């Protein structure tokens, strides 16, 4: 059984998609990050970094429970555990490269673009421009790579596609105000439509409706999500 700790944000969405695609049995463990539940000792024992997603595989290596955090690590682990969505052996170098491209580039720059457009104080135009343009650059890299390709790596749907889907699904927030944020990236738009039409995607999205997460952006939420912006308490 996979215990899946999640919040309705891009990185947990990738894991939700894998679980639905693979058919692995799992149990949902909502973590309301707007209430600060990611900072509790119980959750920090699972992920010391206080982020979602995280999983506990109750039937890990050697029959012992295994704890994992970080969406890329989880995708790699679950792919190896099930033997699914890891691509062909000859495509492994490219699979790893694109997973790290998403983990170190597309994801962080997209996340910061969202933060500075929706959560940061107004007037930080340099930061907004910096992160939107870097997100745009990463989208262009993906768009160029997908010319003549059905999937990111090899000939089959892999965890690289799942990982990219989690962030491209939030393009409207990354490019705030754009009516069609994928219009400038036709190959990426084609790829996204294909991935988004998979039946497992609808099931993965439905997971977010299983729990009433806090939606009010009050002081508690800001302190929970961005604790480094506030003085440390004793």
mmCIF file of C-alpha atoms in Angstrom:
data_model
loop_
_atom_site.group_PDB
_atom_site.id
_atom_site.type_symbol
_atom_site.label_atom_id
_atom_site.label_comp_id
_atom_site.label_asym_id
_atom_site.label_seq_id
_atom_site.Cartn_x
_atom_site.Cartn_y
_atom_site.Cartn_z
ATOM 1 C CA UNK A 1 0.000 0.000 0.000
ATOM 2 C CA UNK A 2 1.203 3.481 -0.865
ATOM 3 C CA UNK A 3 0.338 6.181 1.651
ATOM 4 C CA UNK A 4 0.183 9.335 -0.479
ATOM 5 C CA UNK A 5 0.636 12.687 1.271
ATOM 6 C CA UNK A 6 -0.670 15.426 -0.976
ATOM 7 C CA UNK A 7 -2.069 18.905 -1.488
ATOM 8 C CA UNK A 8 -3.698 20.066 -4.779
ATOM 9 C CA UNK A 9 -0.536 21.533 -6.276
ATOM 10 C CA UNK A 10 1.595 20.584 -9.328
ATOM 11 C CA UNK A 11 4.155 18.254 -7.766
ATOM 12 C CA UNK A 12 1.648 16.017 -5.956
ATOM 13 C CA UNK A 13 -0.416 15.950 -9.177
ATOM 14 C CA UNK A 14 2.403 14.053 -10.881
ATOM 15 C CA UNK A 15 2.274 11.320 -8.249
ATOM 16 C CA UNK A 16 -1.504 11.165 -8.378
ATOM 17 C CA UNK A 17 -1.244 10.580 -12.118
ATOM 18 C CA UNK A 18 1.300 7.798 -11.702
ATOM 19 C CA UNK A 19 -0.816 6.058 -9.075
ATOM 20 C CA UNK A 20 -3.877 6.203 -11.290
ATOM 21 C CA UNK A 21 -1.995 5.089 -14.391
ATOM 22 C CA UNK A 22 -0.238 2.206 -12.657
ATOM 23 C CA UNK A 23 -3.161 0.864 -10.647
ATOM 24 C CA UNK A 24 -1.067 0.699 -7.474
ATOM 25 C CA UNK A 25 -3.265 0.570 -4.356
ATOM 26 C CA UNK A 26 -2.916 3.760 -2.344
ATOM 27 C CA UNK A 27 -4.367 5.614 0.599
ATOM 28 C CA UNK A 28 -4.802 9.377 0.504
ATOM 29 C CA UNK A 29 -3.220 11.441 3.275
ATOM 30 C CA UNK A 30 -4.186 15.102 2.763
ATOM 31 C CA UNK A 31 -1.762 17.701 4.087
ATOM 32 C CA UNK A 32 -3.323 21.162 4.266
ATOM 33 C CA UNK A 33 -0.284 23.331 3.689
ATOM 34 C CA UNK A 34 -2.339 26.512 4.108
ATOM 35 C CA UNK A 35 -2.954 25.436 7.706
ATOM 36 C CA UNK A 36 0.686 24.566 8.262
ATOM 37 C CA UNK A 37 0.166 20.811 8.545
ATOM 38 C CA UNK A 38 3.431 20.273 6.636
ATOM 39 C CA UNK A 39 5.311 21.661 9.634
ATOM 40 C CA UNK A 40 3.994 19.176 12.193
ATOM 41 C CA UNK A 41 6.474 16.738 13.764
ATOM 42 C CA UNK A 42 4.462 13.823 12.359
ATOM 43 C CA UNK A 43 4.839 15.018 8.782
ATOM 44 C CA UNK A 44 8.421 16.218 9.238
ATOM 45 C CA UNK A 45 9.299 12.641 10.225
ATOM 46 C CA UNK A 46 8.235 11.682 6.688
ATOM 47 C CA UNK A 47 9.684 14.705 4.885
ATOM 48 C CA UNK A 48 12.177 16.750 6.913
ATOM 49 C CA UNK A 49 11.874 19.479 4.254
ATOM 50 C CA UNK A 50 8.187 20.013 5.040
ATOM 51 C CA UNK A 51 6.930 19.747 1.458
ATOM 52 C CA UNK A 52 4.452 17.624 -0.464
ATOM 53 C CA UNK A 53 4.325 15.155 -2.069
ATOM 54 C CA UNK A 54 5.648 12.366 0.093
ATOM 55 C CA UNK A 55 4.841 8.692 0.251
ATOM 56 C CA UNK A 56 5.224 5.770 2.585
ATOM 57 C CA UNK A 57 5.399 2.435 0.808
ATOM 58 C CA UNK A 58 4.298 -0.040 3.452
ATOM 59 C CA UNK A 59 5.736 -2.848 1.307
ATOM 60 C CA UNK A 60 9.089 -1.357 0.399
ATOM 61 C CA UNK A 61 12.407 -3.118 -0.306
ATOM 62 C CA UNK A 62 12.844 -6.224 1.813
ATOM 63 C CA UNK A 63 9.220 -5.999 2.900
ATOM 64 C CA UNK A 64 9.971 -2.992 5.093
ATOM 65 C CA UNK A 65 8.223 0.385 4.993
ATOM 66 C CA UNK A 66 10.001 2.922 2.780
ATOM 67 C CA UNK A 67 9.583 6.684 3.031
ATOM 68 C CA UNK A 68 10.212 8.997 0.092
ATOM 69 C CA UNK A 69 9.859 12.690 -0.630
ATOM 70 C CA UNK A 70 10.387 14.907 -3.707
ATOM 71 C CA UNK A 71 8.224 14.202 -6.736
ATOM 72 C CA UNK A 72 11.103 13.170 -9.005
ATOM 73 C CA UNK A 73 12.480 10.689 -6.478
ATOM 74 C CA UNK A 74 8.990 9.272 -5.963
ATOM 75 C CA UNK A 75 8.351 8.887 -9.689
ATOM 76 C CA UNK A 76 11.653 7.085 -10.183
ATOM 77 C CA UNK A 77 11.019 4.817 -7.211
ATOM 78 C CA UNK A 78 7.485 3.897 -8.216
ATOM 79 C CA UNK A 79 8.551 3.311 -11.809
ATOM 80 C CA UNK A 80 11.273 0.928 -10.657
ATOM 81 C CA UNK A 81 8.941 -0.745 -8.165
ATOM 82 C CA UNK A 82 6.267 -1.454 -10.759
ATOM 83 C CA UNK A 83 8.393 -1.769 -13.881
ATOM 84 C CA UNK A 84 6.093 0.744 -15.555
ATOM 85 C CA UNK A 85 6.560 4.071 -17.367
ATOM 86 C CA UNK A 86 10.349 3.981 -17.195
ATOM 87 C CA UNK A 87 10.839 3.806 -20.951
ATOM 88 C CA UNK A 88 13.249 1.610 -22.865
ATOM 89 C CA UNK A 89 16.704 0.930 -21.447
ATOM 90 C CA UNK A 90 18.390 2.828 -24.257
ATOM 91 C CA UNK A 91 16.278 5.893 -23.416
ATOM 92 C CA UNK A 92 17.328 5.975 -19.758
ATOM 93 C CA UNK A 93 19.930 8.757 -20.164
ATOM 94 C CA UNK A 94 17.375 11.014 -21.835
ATOM 95 C CA UNK A 95 14.710 10.108 -19.280
ATOM 96 C CA UNK A 96 16.973 11.192 -16.432
ATOM 97 C CA UNK A 97 17.992 14.345 -18.276
ATOM 98 C CA UNK A 98 14.424 15.496 -18.868
ATOM 99 C CA UNK A 99 13.334 14.613 -15.357
ATOM 100 C CA UNK A 100 16.123 16.799 -13.972
ATOM 101 C CA UNK A 101 15.338 19.568 -16.464
ATOM 102 C CA UNK A 102 11.817 19.661 -15.030
ATOM 103 C CA UNK A 103 12.942 19.311 -11.423
ATOM 104 C CA UNK A 104 15.658 21.960 -11.560
ATOM 105 C CA UNK A 105 14.287 24.321 -14.202
ATOM 106 C CA UNK A 106 10.699 24.150 -15.391
ATOM 107 C CA UNK A 107 9.256 23.509 -11.939
ATOM 108 C CA UNK A 108 11.179 26.052 -9.851
ATOM 109 C CA UNK A 109 10.937 28.882 -12.367
ATOM 110 C CA UNK A 110 7.230 28.232 -12.938
ATOM 111 C CA UNK A 111 6.650 28.141 -9.202
ATOM 112 C CA UNK A 112 8.449 31.422 -8.645
ATOM 113 C CA UNK A 113 6.562 33.021 -11.537
ATOM 114 C CA UNK A 114 3.325 32.065 -9.803
ATOM 115 C CA UNK A 115 4.578 33.297 -6.438
ATOM 116 C CA UNK A 116 5.660 36.743 -7.597
ATOM 117 C CA UNK A 117 2.461 37.290 -9.589
ATOM 118 C CA UNK A 118 -0.014 36.080 -6.971
ATOM 119 C CA UNK A 119 1.561 36.080 -3.519
ATOM 120 C CA UNK A 120 4.360 38.656 -3.389
ATOM 121 C CA UNK A 121 3.793 42.385 -2.729
ATOM 122 C CA UNK A 122 3.123 44.500 -5.789
ATOM 123 C CA UNK A 123 5.915 46.441 -7.423
ATOM 124 C CA UNK A 124 8.423 43.605 -7.832
ATOM 125 C CA UNK A 125 8.429 43.946 -11.607
ATOM 126 C CA UNK A 126 12.005 42.711 -12.004
ATOM 127 C CA UNK A 127 11.195 39.414 -10.277
ATOM 128 C CA UNK A 128 7.973 38.939 -12.243
ATOM 129 C CA UNK A 129 9.786 39.565 -15.527
ATOM 130 C CA UNK A 130 12.705 37.339 -14.548
ATOM 131 C CA UNK A 131 10.635 34.294 -13.645
ATOM 132 C CA UNK A 132 8.019 34.616 -16.373
ATOM 133 C CA UNK A 133 10.706 34.910 -19.037
ATOM 134 C CA UNK A 134 12.645 31.949 -17.667
ATOM 135 C CA UNK A 135 9.443 29.898 -17.544
ATOM 136 C CA UNK A 136 8.815 30.971 -21.133
ATOM 137 C CA UNK A 137 12.318 29.837 -22.083
ATOM 138 C CA UNK A 138 11.762 26.411 -20.530
ATOM 139 C CA UNK A 139 8.448 26.073 -22.351
ATOM 140 C CA UNK A 140 10.270 26.856 -25.600
ATOM 141 C CA UNK A 141 12.886 24.186 -24.910
ATOM 142 C CA UNK A 142 10.105 21.638 -24.454
ATOM 143 C CA UNK A 143 8.269 22.887 -27.517
ATOM 144 C CA UNK A 144 11.362 22.573 -29.730
ATOM 145 C CA UNK A 145 12.158 19.120 -28.362
ATOM 146 C CA UNK A 146 8.641 17.840 -29.055
ATOM 147 C CA UNK A 147 8.746 18.572 -32.795
ATOM 148 C CA UNK A 148 8.173 15.227 -34.473
ATOM 149 C CA UNK A 149 7.750 13.492 -31.120
ATOM 150 C CA UNK A 150 4.682 12.026 -29.466
ATOM 151 C CA UNK A 151 6.260 11.847 -26.020
ATOM 152 C CA UNK A 152 9.184 13.501 -24.277
ATOM 153 C CA UNK A 153 11.370 10.393 -24.254
ATOM 154 C CA UNK A 154 11.355 7.462 -26.649
ATOM 155 C CA UNK A 155 8.193 6.082 -28.165
ATOM 156 C CA UNK A 156 6.144 5.554 -25.010
ATOM 157 C CA UNK A 157 4.418 7.528 -22.257
ATOM 158 C CA UNK A 158 6.828 7.794 -19.317
ATOM 159 C CA UNK A 159 7.304 9.454 -15.965
ATOM 160 C CA UNK A 160 8.974 12.333 -17.832
ATOM 161 C CA UNK A 161 5.610 13.118 -19.445
ATOM 162 C CA UNK A 162 3.865 12.845 -16.074
ATOM 163 C CA UNK A 163 6.357 15.190 -14.482
ATOM 164 C CA UNK A 164 6.073 17.831 -17.207
ATOM 165 C CA UNK A 165 2.269 17.528 -17.287
ATOM 166 C CA UNK A 166 2.065 18.465 -13.608
ATOM 167 C CA UNK A 167 3.504 21.896 -14.337
ATOM 168 C CA UNK A 168 2.211 22.585 -17.848
ATOM 169 C CA UNK A 169 -1.263 21.998 -16.413
ATOM 170 C CA UNK A 170 -0.741 25.265 -14.483
ATOM 171 C CA UNK A 171 0.287 27.365 -17.493
ATOM 172 C CA UNK A 172 -2.556 29.839 -16.957
ATOM 173 C CA UNK A 173 -1.185 30.702 -13.542
ATOM 174 C CA UNK A 174 2.420 30.816 -14.696
ATOM 175 C CA UNK A 175 1.515 33.221 -17.500
ATOM 176 C CA UNK A 176 -1.046 35.279 -15.642
ATOM 177 C CA UNK A 177 -3.391 37.170 -17.952
ATOM 178 C CA UNK A 178 -2.689 35.096 -21.070
ATOM 179 C CA UNK A 179 -5.944 33.823 -22.543
ATOM 180 C CA UNK A 180 -4.167 30.911 -24.233
ATOM 181 C CA UNK A 181 -0.754 30.495 -22.588
ATOM 182 C CA UNK A 182 0.219 27.604 -24.870
ATOM 183 C CA UNK A 183 -0.608 29.401 -28.113
ATOM 184 C CA UNK A 184 3.036 30.337 -28.663
ATOM 185 C CA UNK A 185 4.090 26.709 -28.160
ATOM 186 C CA UNK A 186 2.106 24.624 -30.678
ATOM 187 C CA UNK A 187 4.094 21.409 -30.211
ATOM 188 C CA UNK A 188 3.808 21.641 -26.445
ATOM 189 C CA UNK A 189 0.095 22.411 -26.767
ATOM 190 C CA UNK A 190 -0.405 19.328 -28.945
ATOM 191 C CA UNK A 191 1.516 17.156 -26.498
ATOM 192 C CA UNK A 192 -0.363 18.530 -23.488
ATOM 193 C CA UNK A 193 -3.768 17.919 -25.092
ATOM 194 C CA UNK A 194 -2.769 14.325 -25.755
ATOM 195 C CA UNK A 195 -1.588 13.710 -22.183
ATOM 196 C CA UNK A 196 -4.492 15.610 -20.660
ATOM 197 C CA UNK A 197 -6.981 13.403 -22.522
ATOM 198 C CA UNK A 198 -5.774 10.235 -20.804
ATOM 199 C CA UNK A 199 -8.511 8.744 -18.564
ATOM 200 C CA UNK A 200 -6.148 8.616 -15.585
ATOM 201 C CA UNK A 201 -5.783 12.408 -15.667
ATOM 202 C CA UNK A 202 -9.437 12.903 -14.799
ATOM 203 C CA UNK A 203 -9.067 10.453 -11.908
ATOM 204 C CA UNK A 204 -5.897 12.185 -10.714
ATOM 205 C CA UNK A 205 -7.668 15.545 -10.688
ATOM 206 C CA UNK A 206 -10.612 14.084 -8.782
ATOM 207 C CA UNK A 207 -8.281 13.308 -5.877
ATOM 208 C CA UNK A 208 -8.151 17.015 -5.083
ATOM 209 C CA UNK A 209 -11.890 17.008 -4.405
ATOM 210 C CA UNK A 210 -11.682 14.329 -1.738
ATOM 211 C CA UNK A 211 -10.740 16.826 0.964
ATOM 212 C CA UNK A 212 -11.858 20.361 1.779
ATOM 213 C CA UNK A 213 -8.542 22.203 1.749
ATOM 214 C CA UNK A 214 -8.339 25.719 3.132
ATOM 215 C CA UNK A 215 -8.744 28.318 0.387
ATOM 216 C CA UNK A 216 -8.586 31.583 2.342
ATOM 217 C CA UNK A 217 -5.308 33.468 1.884
ATOM 218 C CA UNK A 218 -5.072 34.982 5.351
ATOM 219 C CA UNK A 219 -2.127 35.628 7.667
ATOM 220 C CA UNK A 220 -2.114 32.016 8.870
ATOM 221 C CA UNK A 221 -1.819 30.846 5.273
ATOM 222 C CA UNK A 222 1.045 33.223 4.485
ATOM 223 C CA UNK A 223 2.957 32.173 7.595
ATOM 224 C CA UNK A 224 2.369 28.505 6.800
ATOM 225 C CA UNK A 225 3.408 28.718 3.147
ATOM 226 C CA UNK A 226 6.202 31.277 3.434
ATOM 227 C CA UNK A 227 7.612 30.988 6.976
ATOM 228 C CA UNK A 228 10.969 32.430 5.953
ATOM 229 C CA UNK A 229 9.241 35.767 5.318
ATOM 230 C CA UNK A 230 8.459 36.104 9.036
ATOM 231 C CA UNK A 231 10.603 36.354 12.173
ATOM 232 C CA UNK A 232 11.384 33.059 13.834
ATOM 233 C CA UNK A 233 9.347 32.338 16.949
ATOM 234 C CA UNK A 234 10.850 30.909 20.074
#
